[in-house]
XYZ file of C-alpha atoms in Angstrom:
383
model
C -0.022 0.145 0.182
C 1.155 3.750 -0.856
C 2.253 5.630 1.911
C -0.147 8.190 3.074
C 3.004 10.536 3.036
C 5.376 8.812 0.094
C 6.342 10.532 -2.623
C 4.777 8.203 -5.069
C 1.021 8.963 -3.449
C 1.526 12.443 -3.263
C 2.492 12.162 -7.263
C -0.118 9.928 -8.045
C -2.378 12.410 -6.854
C -0.645 15.549 -8.195
C -1.193 13.621 -11.729
C -4.850 13.038 -11.309
C -5.732 16.365 -10.112
C -3.729 17.758 -13.252
C -5.565 15.234 -15.824
C -8.874 16.130 -14.445
C -8.595 19.551 -15.204
C -7.247 19.028 -18.738
C -9.587 16.500 -19.213
C -11.830 19.155 -18.275
C -10.653 21.773 -20.961
C -10.639 18.862 -23.679
C -14.017 18.116 -22.857
C -16.079 20.792 -22.060
C -16.681 22.320 -25.633
C -18.912 18.996 -26.043
C -20.764 19.581 -23.019
C -21.889 23.043 -24.087
C -25.624 23.661 -24.965
C -28.626 23.100 -23.060
C -30.501 20.268 -21.539
C -29.752 18.857 -18.028
C -27.932 15.906 -19.313
C -25.042 18.719 -20.601
C -25.515 20.197 -17.202
C -24.598 17.343 -15.284
C -22.265 16.138 -16.726
C -20.349 19.933 -16.756
C -21.456 19.685 -12.858
C -20.126 16.501 -12.129
C -16.446 17.569 -14.246
C -16.480 21.144 -12.028
C -17.327 19.359 -8.727
C -14.406 16.309 -9.777
C -11.639 18.765 -10.232
C -12.368 20.918 -7.626
C -12.274 17.643 -5.305
C -9.040 16.804 -6.360
C -7.458 19.814 -5.959
C -8.705 19.791 -2.625
C -7.016 16.548 -2.275
C -3.748 17.288 -3.551
C -3.872 20.627 -1.341
C -4.522 17.758 1.787
C -2.449 15.409 0.891
C 0.404 18.072 0.582
C 0.251 19.940 3.819
C -0.512 16.476 5.984
C 2.904 15.487 4.538
C 4.649 18.577 5.505
C 3.479 18.750 9.125
C 2.390 15.258 9.755
C -1.518 15.611 10.873
C -1.518 11.938 9.770
C 1.011 10.228 10.329
C 0.325 7.132 8.060
C -2.669 5.526 7.010
C -3.290 3.054 10.077
C -3.502 6.839 11.922
C -5.881 8.389 9.385
C -8.052 5.036 10.225
C -7.432 5.544 14.240
C -8.394 9.016 13.886
C -11.415 8.548 12.430
C -12.559 5.266 14.587
C -11.090 7.517 17.916
C -8.799 4.395 18.112
C -5.044 3.961 19.218
C -2.650 1.646 20.800
C -0.432 2.979 23.473
C 2.660 1.901 25.399
C 3.190 3.161 29.021
C 6.793 3.357 29.438
C 8.781 4.880 33.280
C 12.111 5.254 33.011
C 14.378 7.110 36.170
C 13.045 8.303 39.695
C 9.266 8.619 40.510
C 7.811 11.425 39.762
C 6.749 12.286 43.382
C 10.727 11.751 44.282
C 11.763 14.092 41.570
C 9.137 16.923 42.247
C 9.261 16.955 45.795
C 13.597 17.305 45.569
C 14.827 20.599 47.550
C 16.976 22.006 44.544
C 19.264 25.057 44.997
C 19.562 27.899 42.468
C 17.725 30.850 41.078
C 13.684 30.981 41.448
C 10.911 33.841 41.981
C 10.333 35.340 44.903
C 6.857 35.974 45.909
C 5.585 39.558 45.651
C 2.932 41.944 46.681
C 0.250 40.226 44.128
C -1.566 43.500 43.269
C -2.636 43.234 39.481
C -1.514 46.025 37.287
C -3.165 47.502 34.710
C -4.402 44.823 32.191
C -6.573 44.691 28.693
C -9.267 41.914 28.991
C -10.361 40.243 26.145
C -13.898 40.891 24.823
C -15.336 37.541 24.213
C -16.272 36.597 27.703
C -13.364 34.142 28.372
C -11.900 36.169 30.962
C -8.136 35.761 29.807
C -6.265 38.390 30.988
C -3.574 40.245 28.418
C -0.323 42.084 29.835
C 3.078 43.390 28.115
C 5.792 42.022 30.188
C 9.495 43.496 30.165
C 12.295 41.475 31.541
C 15.106 43.076 33.139
C 16.883 40.280 33.042
C 16.251 39.464 28.971
C 15.623 43.227 27.491
C 12.399 41.458 26.006
C 9.223 43.172 26.306
C 6.313 40.321 25.298
C 2.800 39.332 25.600
C 1.674 36.807 28.315
C -1.866 35.828 28.836
C -2.786 34.618 31.760
C -6.144 32.932 33.129
C -6.928 32.953 36.744
C -8.284 30.054 38.545
C -11.964 29.454 39.474
C -12.581 31.609 42.978
C -9.351 33.531 42.485
C -10.843 36.916 42.960
C -13.859 35.391 45.973
C -12.819 37.327 49.484
C -12.898 33.956 51.020
C -9.863 32.767 48.828
C -7.770 35.804 49.493
C -5.068 34.152 51.782
C -5.032 31.069 48.809
C -1.784 30.745 46.804
C -2.197 29.054 43.656
C 0.047 26.310 41.761
C 1.261 27.994 38.108
C 1.420 25.966 34.774
C 3.159 27.870 32.310
C 2.612 27.015 28.639
C 4.134 26.829 25.576
C 2.468 26.582 22.256
C 4.001 25.275 19.010
C 4.972 26.960 16.036
C 3.512 28.738 14.082
C 1.359 29.252 17.015
C 0.238 32.357 19.942
C -0.179 32.719 23.445
C -4.148 31.650 22.883
C -3.535 28.179 21.545
C -3.431 26.692 25.250
C -6.481 28.077 27.093
C -8.947 28.280 23.466
C -7.427 25.617 20.817
C -6.536 22.934 23.714
C -9.535 23.819 26.210
C -6.498 24.037 28.774
C -8.925 26.166 31.206
C -11.641 24.071 31.245
C -9.573 20.730 31.169
C -8.228 22.100 34.742
C -11.781 22.666 36.114
C -13.029 19.254 34.923
C -9.914 17.765 36.818
C -10.578 20.170 39.767
C -14.259 19.126 40.291
C -13.096 16.094 39.969
C -10.845 16.494 43.079
C -7.801 14.884 41.098
C -6.053 18.368 41.213
C -6.280 21.385 42.571
C -7.363 24.957 41.008
C -4.040 26.280 39.111
C -3.288 29.894 37.154
C -2.432 29.394 33.460
C 0.679 31.302 31.975
C 0.915 31.772 28.582
C 3.844 33.859 27.468
C 4.287 34.403 23.533
C 7.081 32.422 21.881
C 7.494 33.986 18.613
C 9.607 37.398 19.459
C 10.361 39.108 17.035
C 6.951 38.485 15.565
C 7.319 34.865 13.216
C 10.467 33.877 14.555
C 10.893 30.089 15.788
C 13.632 31.285 18.415
C 13.070 27.532 20.025
C 12.638 29.556 23.363
C 16.698 29.351 23.545
C 18.948 32.018 24.380
C 21.502 32.944 21.570
C 24.508 35.118 20.932
C 24.769 38.863 21.471
C 22.361 40.845 19.325
C 19.378 37.699 19.439
C 16.432 37.183 21.432
C 17.464 35.876 25.182
C 14.322 33.940 24.784
C 15.226 31.449 27.977
C 15.949 34.721 30.136
C 12.719 36.113 29.666
C 10.867 32.240 29.630
C 12.149 31.413 32.784
C 13.459 34.063 34.576
C 11.519 37.548 33.879
C 7.791 36.167 33.474
C 7.570 33.864 36.760
C 9.609 36.786 38.975
C 6.576 39.088 36.962
C 4.130 36.217 37.745
C 5.168 36.068 41.544
C 4.891 39.626 42.383
C 1.454 40.551 40.273
C -0.350 36.813 41.540
C -0.996 34.879 44.612
C 0.756 31.904 43.722
C 3.317 29.812 45.713
C 6.615 29.580 45.295
C 7.838 26.702 46.296
C 9.502 24.652 42.768
C 6.814 21.842 43.304
C 3.838 24.559 42.651
C 5.331 25.360 38.998
C 5.470 23.171 36.111
C 5.520 23.439 32.245
C 3.475 22.356 29.434
C 3.953 22.109 25.709
C 2.808 20.685 22.417
C 5.964 20.249 19.593
C 8.101 23.010 19.530
C 6.278 24.479 22.637
C 7.379 21.113 24.109
C 10.480 21.099 23.582
C 10.762 24.798 25.548
C 8.720 23.131 28.262
C 11.267 19.935 28.909
C 13.797 22.549 28.232
C 12.744 25.076 30.551
C 12.523 22.901 33.548
C 15.467 20.792 33.240
C 17.465 23.658 32.745
C 15.983 25.373 35.905
C 14.777 22.976 38.115
C 15.093 25.069 41.261
C 11.804 27.252 39.598
C 9.770 23.961 37.771
C 9.625 20.946 39.471
C 7.894 19.321 36.228
C 7.359 19.138 32.404
C 4.067 17.601 30.340
C 5.960 17.317 26.711
C 3.180 16.305 24.164
C 5.250 15.586 20.564
C 7.864 17.527 21.646
C 11.624 16.789 21.587
C 14.988 17.219 23.618
C 17.150 18.589 20.977
C 16.543 22.282 19.183
C 15.449 22.629 16.160
C 15.443 25.612 14.156
C 14.009 26.653 10.861
C 16.480 27.589 7.741
C 16.514 31.523 8.542
C 17.095 31.321 12.183
C 20.677 30.230 13.992
C 21.184 31.869 17.262
C 24.698 30.147 18.030
C 27.125 28.032 16.216
C 26.768 24.387 16.537
C 29.130 22.815 18.749
C 29.414 25.942 20.889
C 28.830 26.129 24.627
C 24.771 26.813 23.732
C 24.694 24.026 21.589
C 25.574 21.898 24.476
C 23.735 23.873 26.888
C 20.552 22.893 24.840
C 21.325 19.288 24.391
C 18.295 17.773 26.993
C 19.678 14.067 26.224
C 23.330 15.027 26.296
C 22.376 16.614 29.892
C 20.092 14.176 31.095
C 23.110 11.481 30.501
C 25.471 13.515 32.534
C 23.593 15.111 35.283
C 20.327 14.064 35.613
C 18.158 16.991 36.713
C 15.594 16.545 39.576
C 12.304 16.774 37.363
C 9.461 14.962 36.628
C 8.090 14.912 32.984
C 5.412 13.750 31.527
C 5.858 12.482 27.948
C 3.962 11.684 25.219
C 5.880 10.232 21.465
C 4.834 7.699 18.342
C 6.803 5.744 16.273
C 5.554 7.255 13.345
C 6.070 10.983 14.322
C 9.372 11.639 13.039
C 9.916 15.552 14.646
C 9.269 13.773 18.540
C 10.189 10.144 18.199
C 14.252 9.971 17.784
C 14.927 12.405 20.487
C 12.121 10.858 22.771
C 13.616 7.473 22.484
C 17.344 9.185 23.114
C 15.923 10.361 26.103
C 14.277 6.819 27.824
C 17.453 5.236 26.572
C 19.829 7.481 29.216
C 17.583 8.676 31.657
C 17.955 7.780 35.327
C 17.643 8.811 38.666
C 16.834 11.896 39.797
C 15.295 12.522 36.245
C 11.600 10.888 36.327
C 9.833 10.491 33.292
C 6.423 8.510 32.608
C 6.368 8.542 28.759
C 3.377 7.536 26.399
C 4.189 6.126 23.339
C 1.097 5.692 20.420
C 1.937 3.097 17.964
C 0.710 5.181 14.898
C -0.290 8.482 15.661
C 0.500 11.710 13.663
C 1.701 15.379 15.104
C -1.623 16.808 15.805
C -3.626 18.357 18.394
C -6.715 15.791 18.195
C -4.168 13.473 19.913
C -2.623 15.648 22.430
C -6.262 17.270 23.361
C -7.555 13.043 23.806
C -4.106 13.028 26.189
C -4.970 16.233 28.610
C -6.789 14.961 30.962
C -4.558 11.908 31.414
C -1.624 14.375 31.946
C -3.379 16.584 34.354
C -4.394 13.849 36.109
C -0.595 12.137 36.208
C 0.478 16.109 37.563
C -2.394 15.858 40.369
C -1.222 12.527 41.393
C 2.392 13.413 41.542
C 3.381 16.954 41.733
C 2.611 18.099 45.457
C 1.961 21.383 44.721
C -0.797 20.878 41.890
C -2.248 17.942 44.514
C -5.862 18.688 45.046
C -6.835 20.089 48.385
C -9.136 18.687 51.161
């Protein structure tokens, strides 16, 4: 059978589309005139050509972005079935998330909300422009407050923080809207599987449209790691009623945002105790138009999380998803699983046939949040 993303299948679809268009040009004069028969044949030809054009576009986009990895993945998506394998490596998640870790972390502030701009669609999302003194970056951060945050009865309650990282291309609203993270957390809270959490969603494309992979580059490039892991947490801690214990901070990301979530937690374990990585990877993958540092440089070595885990594994709990048929995430994810050892803890879901798409990740989100509430003390449900 032809591969769903293989050149032979894609070529045949494209050839069929061109052939149908040529046939339309050749046959059209013979179908001119009145009569229901001629009208029906003209309509059928036009519909057929348009259907093939759409099929060509869909298959080419799928080959580029791997929404569906193969025919089994497509069949599984239509029937809502997928084969999974659970893998555990290293320490237990609770042990990794509970350890005391020395290092720089955000300090508690006055928790007075500054002036803000709110969306007008009733979502309750708050939009801030956050300037980072350490990074020199100013960027947008979307915040969704947990249910009950503004209730006077909860004035002394401090909440855990879940910092989200969107994919590329994407934006800071992806997790709270497309992925439905807010409602997913509310459902878990109602089921007593985790406690309410503050959602913090920074924009990762600074400058606009740039896939920075969330890293610090050479002088003159955006110091994104510093902004995301130092400036944003410091701003959150002094602006909102949040706990500053590392077991109350976690990251979550998908695709390239999964890399950012893993990198942030594994390089800053004093700030974050856990990360949820969906379809992510563990070495940065830059586009052709952005090179923040030279291959083989000290920064290149810093951002190789597989090598870090082999050399000096951090005390971080990771929940990760990958698939044998997801070339974006599988290679480095498998390499990480191979070298992982305590104090790093990994709970992995390895799918047999799954593509690189939100539909897969949305279905796994409740389980990932349940894992967070069960294993990371700061997110555990309160009595």
